[in-house]
Amino acid sequence: MEHALSPATLTELRRPRPYPAVSVLTPTHRREPDNAQDRVRLRNVVAEAKRQLEADPAVPRERRVDVARQLDAALTEVDLAHTEDGLVIFAAPGEHQVWSLARAVPERVVLSDTFLTRNLVSAQAAERPFWVLSVSADRVTLWSGGADRVAEARVGGFPLTRSRDNFDAERQERIGDLPSTFRDEDTRHFLRDADTAMGKVLRHDERPLYVTGETAALSCLDEVGGVTKHAVHVPHGGLAHGTPEAVWQAVRPLVAAEARRGTDSVTRELESARGRRAFAAGVDEVWQNAREGRVRLLAVEENYRVTVRDTGGDHLTPAASGDLDAREDIVDEIVEQCLETGADVRFVPDGTLGDADGIAGVLRY
């Protein structure tokens, strides 16, 4: 199952497909007893997707069989023992993908000529993704981080490795392993290559970067590096050969501190916007400004969800989940719209926005 949404991957997902491109969404659960219902619910929503394929006269039989086969293949790839808060299946002629999201999604089936991506975009923004680069003299490992975990990222040529056979053992014994190793020109060249590779990854998918390693390794990167020189350094060795959990525990305090600073910054910006009348609050007001591209900063409480109805394109009014014309993922829609127009989107802890009812924005004009 997929987790990390890079800009290139998003562009590919948004590419038009031969009709039908099927998007299947369903909420999932991380723990018992709630997750007991997930298997049945998933099979039911996939069956509904097949029913809609069967009933759609615009879908030729050969294409219907192909997409139904893709849906079945996607089902076999779902690992319900490791699901998060939402699951998205994309299926089109000749292809399928399964995405696990750390954010709830409404249950729905959509047939179109593109995949429905707004829930993925919103989940990615809520994750506050970051990179961790763990360096040692013989291995450099890249980790992709989110709100509560890291996982190894095999992109950009990572992990980088080299043989220890050519290390100068006599000099290491005479001077001491780490200092001599990181003064060695071959090691410096190895770390310089890692820095170059990391630069390419950041150009492809820009995120905050943490670098872990022994003090000597971090000092060497300061001397030879470019992008890694300006990253947050975490003096912790052994993580290039470590486990995801060990890496997460090493960077977790810094990630949490950065999140607190970010929340404080958002609160100050919203208060300032109130004073100069550049402030929008509540889903209806924010939605109207988002459609006009006026939102510069969007703040959303982490678990804020609301179901609404669009009354003729002018205003949103409350609706019940399951109503025929209900929009159950309007918050994700607003997040995607704001990101599309260049807004800074921040998810903040529940209760942070006070009387703004879960969602607020700073306006451009």
mmCIF file of N, CA and C in Angstrom, residues 206-270:
data_model
loop_
_atom_site.group_PDB
_atom_site.id
_atom_site.type_symbol
_atom_site.label_atom_id
_atom_site.label_comp_id
_atom_site.label_asym_id
_atom_site.label_seq_id
_atom_site.Cartn_x
_atom_site.Cartn_y
_atom_site.Cartn_z
ATOM 1 N N GLU A 206 10.107 18.665 -1.885
ATOM 2 C CA GLU A 206 10.687 19.507 -0.830
ATOM 3 C C GLU A 206 9.969 19.306 0.490
ATOM 4 N N ARG A 207 10.752 19.006 1.541
ATOM 5 C CA ARG A 207 10.244 18.832 2.897
ATOM 6 C C ARG A 207 11.329 19.285 3.874
ATOM 7 N N PRO A 208 10.958 19.528 5.141
ATOM 8 C CA PRO A 208 11.996 19.727 6.164
ATOM 9 C C PRO A 208 12.910 18.506 6.235
ATOM 10 N N LEU A 209 14.190 18.763 6.532
ATOM 11 C CA LEU A 209 15.172 17.680 6.540
ATOM 12 C C LEU A 209 15.885 17.611 7.887
ATOM 13 N N TYR A 210 15.930 16.405 8.468
ATOM 14 C CA TYR A 210 16.724 16.116 9.654
ATOM 15 C C TYR A 210 17.853 15.172 9.238
ATOM 16 N N VAL A 211 19.040 15.375 9.805
ATOM 17 C CA VAL A 211 20.177 14.506 9.511
ATOM 18 C C VAL A 211 20.688 13.919 10.811
ATOM 19 N N THR A 212 20.785 12.593 10.878
ATOM 20 C CA THR A 212 21.300 11.930 12.070
ATOM 21 C C THR A 212 22.657 11.296 11.772
ATOM 22 N N GLY A 213 23.489 11.208 12.808
ATOM 23 C CA GLY A 213 24.792 10.567 12.658
ATOM 24 C C GLY A 213 25.680 10.873 13.849
ATOM 25 N N GLU A 214 26.833 10.192 13.909
ATOM 26 C CA GLU A 214 27.820 10.527 14.921
ATOM 27 C C GLU A 214 28.267 11.979 14.739
ATOM 28 N N THR A 215 28.743 12.590 15.802
ATOM 29 C CA THR A 215 29.181 13.983 15.754
ATOM 30 C C THR A 215 30.206 14.199 14.646
ATOM 31 N N ALA A 216 31.138 13.252 14.494
ATOM 32 C CA ALA A 216 32.158 13.390 13.459
ATOM 33 C C ALA A 216 31.552 13.374 12.066
ATOM 34 N N ALA A 217 30.534 12.559 11.865
ATOM 35 C CA ALA A 217 29.866 12.497 10.563
ATOM 36 C C ALA A 217 29.145 13.805 10.261
ATOM 37 N N LEU A 218 28.473 14.371 11.258
ATOM 38 C CA LEU A 218 27.764 15.636 11.056
ATOM 39 C C LEU A 218 28.746 16.768 10.798
ATOM 40 N N SER A 219 29.885 16.762 11.464
ATOM 41 C CA SER A 219 30.912 17.781 11.224
ATOM 42 C C SER A 219 31.441 17.680 9.802
ATOM 43 N N CYS A 220 31.639 16.453 9.341
ATOM 44 C CA CYS A 220 32.105 16.247 7.973
ATOM 45 C C CYS A 220 31.091 16.785 6.966
ATOM 46 N N LEU A 221 29.809 16.529 7.212
ATOM 47 C CA LEU A 221 28.770 17.045 6.319
ATOM 48 C C LEU A 221 28.763 18.573 6.304
ATOM 49 N N ASP A 222 29.022 19.183 7.452
ATOM 50 C CA ASP A 222 29.113 20.642 7.503
ATOM 51 C C ASP A 222 30.189 21.159 6.556
ATOM 52 N N GLU A 223 31.253 20.397 6.422
ATOM 53 C CA GLU A 223 32.372 20.826 5.579
ATOM 54 C C GLU A 223 32.136 20.551 4.100
ATOM 55 N N VAL A 224 31.560 19.391 3.773
ATOM 56 C CA VAL A 224 31.470 18.986 2.369
ATOM 57 C C VAL A 224 30.073 19.172 1.782
ATOM 58 N N GLY A 225 29.068 19.354 2.636
ATOM 59 C CA GLY A 225 27.690 19.343 2.159
ATOM 60 C C GLY A 225 27.181 20.681 1.678
ATOM 61 N N GLY A 226 26.037 20.612 1.037
ATOM 62 C CA GLY A 226 25.327 21.800 0.588
ATOM 63 C C GLY A 226 23.972 21.856 1.261
ATOM 64 N N VAL A 227 23.028 21.042 0.770
ATOM 65 C CA VAL A 227 21.677 21.041 1.353
ATOM 66 C C VAL A 227 21.686 20.477 2.772
ATOM 67 N N THR A 228 22.518 19.474 3.036
ATOM 68 C CA THR A 228 22.533 18.865 4.374
ATOM 69 C C THR A 228 23.150 19.785 5.417
ATOM 70 N N LYS A 229 23.961 20.723 4.983
ATOM 71 C CA LYS A 229 24.589 21.653 5.921
ATOM 72 C C LYS A 229 23.535 22.505 6.639
ATOM 73 N N HIS A 230 22.436 22.773 5.951
ATOM 74 C CA HIS A 230 21.400 23.659 6.499
ATOM 75 C C HIS A 230 20.238 22.881 7.126
ATOM 76 N N ALA A 231 20.363 21.552 7.206
ATOM 77 C CA ALA A 231 19.316 20.741 7.819
ATOM 78 C C ALA A 231 19.444 20.782 9.340
ATOM 79 N N VAL A 232 18.453 20.231 10.030
ATOM 80 C CA VAL A 232 18.516 20.085 11.480
ATOM 81 C C VAL A 232 19.360 18.854 11.782
ATOM 82 N N HIS A 233 20.482 19.031 12.477
ATOM 83 C CA HIS A 233 21.374 17.921 12.788
ATOM 84 C C HIS A 233 20.987 17.278 14.120
ATOM 85 N N VAL A 234 20.957 15.947 14.127
ATOM 86 C CA VAL A 234 20.592 15.178 15.315
ATOM 87 C C VAL A 234 21.761 14.252 15.637
ATOM 88 N N PRO A 235 22.571 14.560 16.663
ATOM 89 C CA PRO A 235 23.741 13.730 16.983
ATOM 90 C C PRO A 235 23.327 12.381 17.558
ATOM 91 N N HIS A 236 23.131 11.423 16.702
ATOM 92 C CA HIS A 236 22.692 10.088 17.116
ATOM 93 C C HIS A 236 23.219 9.099 16.089
ATOM 94 N N GLY A 237 24.197 8.284 16.475
ATOM 95 C CA GLY A 237 24.785 7.325 15.557
ATOM 96 C C GLY A 237 23.998 6.035 15.472
ATOM 97 N N GLY A 238 24.346 5.216 14.498
ATOM 98 C CA GLY A 238 23.771 3.886 14.363
ATOM 99 C C GLY A 238 22.478 3.798 13.593
ATOM 100 N N LEU A 239 21.885 4.929 13.227
ATOM 101 C CA LEU A 239 20.561 4.884 12.620
ATOM 102 C C LEU A 239 20.592 4.593 11.124
ATOM 103 N N ALA A 240 21.753 4.729 10.485
ATOM 104 C CA ALA A 240 21.859 4.349 9.074
ATOM 105 C C ALA A 240 21.611 2.858 8.905
ATOM 106 N N HIS A 241 21.914 2.088 9.975
ATOM 107 C CA HIS A 241 21.649 0.647 9.997
ATOM 108 C C HIS A 241 20.506 0.330 10.959
ATOM 109 N N GLY A 242 19.741 1.339 11.349
ATOM 110 C CA GLY A 242 18.742 1.161 12.391
ATOM 111 C C GLY A 242 17.371 0.794 11.882
ATOM 112 N N THR A 243 16.401 0.810 12.797
ATOM 113 C CA THR A 243 15.013 0.475 12.490
ATOM 114 C C THR A 243 14.194 1.756 12.379
ATOM 115 N N PRO A 244 13.058 1.695 11.688
ATOM 116 C CA PRO A 244 12.196 2.876 11.622
ATOM 117 C C PRO A 244 11.807 3.408 13.003
ATOM 118 N N GLU A 245 11.520 2.520 13.942
ATOM 119 C CA GLU A 245 11.121 2.953 15.285
ATOM 120 C C GLU A 245 12.250 3.690 15.984
ATOM 121 N N ALA A 246 13.490 3.216 15.815
ATOM 122 C CA ALA A 246 14.627 3.890 16.440
ATOM 123 C C ALA A 246 14.824 5.283 15.853
ATOM 124 N N VAL A 247 14.653 5.401 14.553
ATOM 125 C CA VAL A 247 14.781 6.710 13.902
ATOM 126 C C VAL A 247 13.681 7.648 14.385
ATOM 127 N N TRP A 248 12.450 7.131 14.458
ATOM 128 C CA TRP A 248 11.321 7.962 14.903
ATOM 129 C C TRP A 248 11.542 8.475 16.324
ATOM 130 N N GLN A 249 12.020 7.628 17.213
ATOM 131 C CA GLN A 249 12.245 8.049 18.592
ATOM 132 C C GLN A 249 13.350 9.105 18.667
ATOM 133 N N ALA A 250 14.327 9.045 17.764
ATOM 134 C CA ALA A 250 15.416 10.018 17.776
ATOM 135 C C ALA A 250 14.959 11.401 17.326
ATOM 136 N N VAL A 251 14.059 11.439 16.359
ATOM 137 C CA VAL A 251 13.645 12.747 15.821
ATOM 138 C C VAL A 251 12.325 13.234 16.406
ATOM 139 N N ARG A 252 11.610 12.365 17.094
ATOM 140 C CA ARG A 252 10.272 12.716 17.586
ATOM 141 C C ARG A 252 10.246 13.999 18.414
ATOM 142 N N PRO A 253 11.161 14.204 19.372
ATOM 143 C CA PRO A 253 11.093 15.449 20.158
ATOM 144 C C PRO A 253 11.256 16.703 19.299
ATOM 145 N N LEU A 254 12.115 16.641 18.284
ATOM 146 C CA LEU A 254 12.314 17.809 17.423
ATOM 147 C C LEU A 254 11.106 18.065 16.544
ATOM 148 N N VAL A 255 10.499 16.976 16.041
ATOM 149 C CA VAL A 255 9.300 17.117 15.217
ATOM 150 C C VAL A 255 8.162 17.728 16.042
ATOM 151 N N ALA A 256 8.011 17.261 17.287
ATOM 152 C CA ALA A 256 6.963 17.786 18.167
ATOM 153 C C ALA A 256 7.196 19.253 18.489
ATOM 154 N N ALA A 257 8.459 19.615 18.750
ATOM 155 C CA ALA A 257 8.774 21.017 19.052
ATOM 156 C C ALA A 257 8.496 21.907 17.854
ATOM 157 N N GLU A 258 8.815 21.427 16.668
ATOM 158 C CA GLU A 258 8.550 22.205 15.460
ATOM 159 C C GLU A 258 7.050 22.372 15.240
ATOM 160 N N ALA A 259 6.275 21.330 15.540
ATOM 161 C CA ALA A 259 4.816 21.421 15.406
ATOM 162 C C ALA A 259 4.250 22.466 16.361
ATOM 163 N N ARG A 260 4.781 22.516 17.587
ATOM 164 C CA ARG A 260 4.304 23.522 18.563
ATOM 165 C C ARG A 260 4.640 24.930 18.089
ATOM 166 N N ARG A 261 5.856 25.106 17.564
ATOM 167 C CA ARG A 261 6.223 26.425 17.049
ATOM 168 C C ARG A 261 5.333 26.814 15.882
ATOM 169 N N GLY A 262 5.012 25.835 15.026
ATOM 170 C CA GLY A 262 4.147 26.118 13.888
ATOM 171 C C GLY A 262 2.750 26.523 14.316
ATOM 172 N N THR A 263 2.223 25.852 15.339
ATOM 173 C CA THR A 263 0.889 26.196 15.838
ATOM 174 C C THR A 263 0.872 27.608 16.427
ATOM 175 N N ASP A 264 1.899 27.940 17.181
ATOM 176 C CA ASP A 264 1.985 29.286 17.755
ATOM 177 C C ASP A 264 2.051 30.344 16.665
ATOM 178 N N SER A 265 2.803 30.044 15.595
ATOM 179 C CA SER A 265 2.930 30.985 14.488
ATOM 180 C C SER A 265 1.587 31.192 13.784
ATOM 181 N N VAL A 266 0.846 30.105 13.585
ATOM 182 C CA VAL A 266 -0.467 30.204 12.941
ATOM 183 C C VAL A 266 -1.415 31.036 13.798
ATOM 184 N N THR A 267 -1.409 30.806 15.106
ATOM 185 C CA THR A 267 -2.290 31.553 16.007
ATOM 186 C C THR A 267 -2.002 33.047 15.935
ATOM 187 N N ARG A 268 -0.722 33.408 15.898
ATOM 188 C CA ARG A 268 -0.366 34.833 15.809
ATOM 189 C C ARG A 268 -0.823 35.432 14.486
ATOM 190 N N GLU A 269 -0.650 34.685 13.400
ATOM 191 C CA GLU A 269 -1.059 35.208 12.093
ATOM 192 C C GLU A 269 -2.567 35.410 12.007
ATOM 193 N N LEU A 270 -3.326 34.482 12.590
ATOM 194 C CA LEU A 270 -4.786 34.617 12.566
ATOM 195 C C LEU A 270 -5.241 35.815 13.392
#
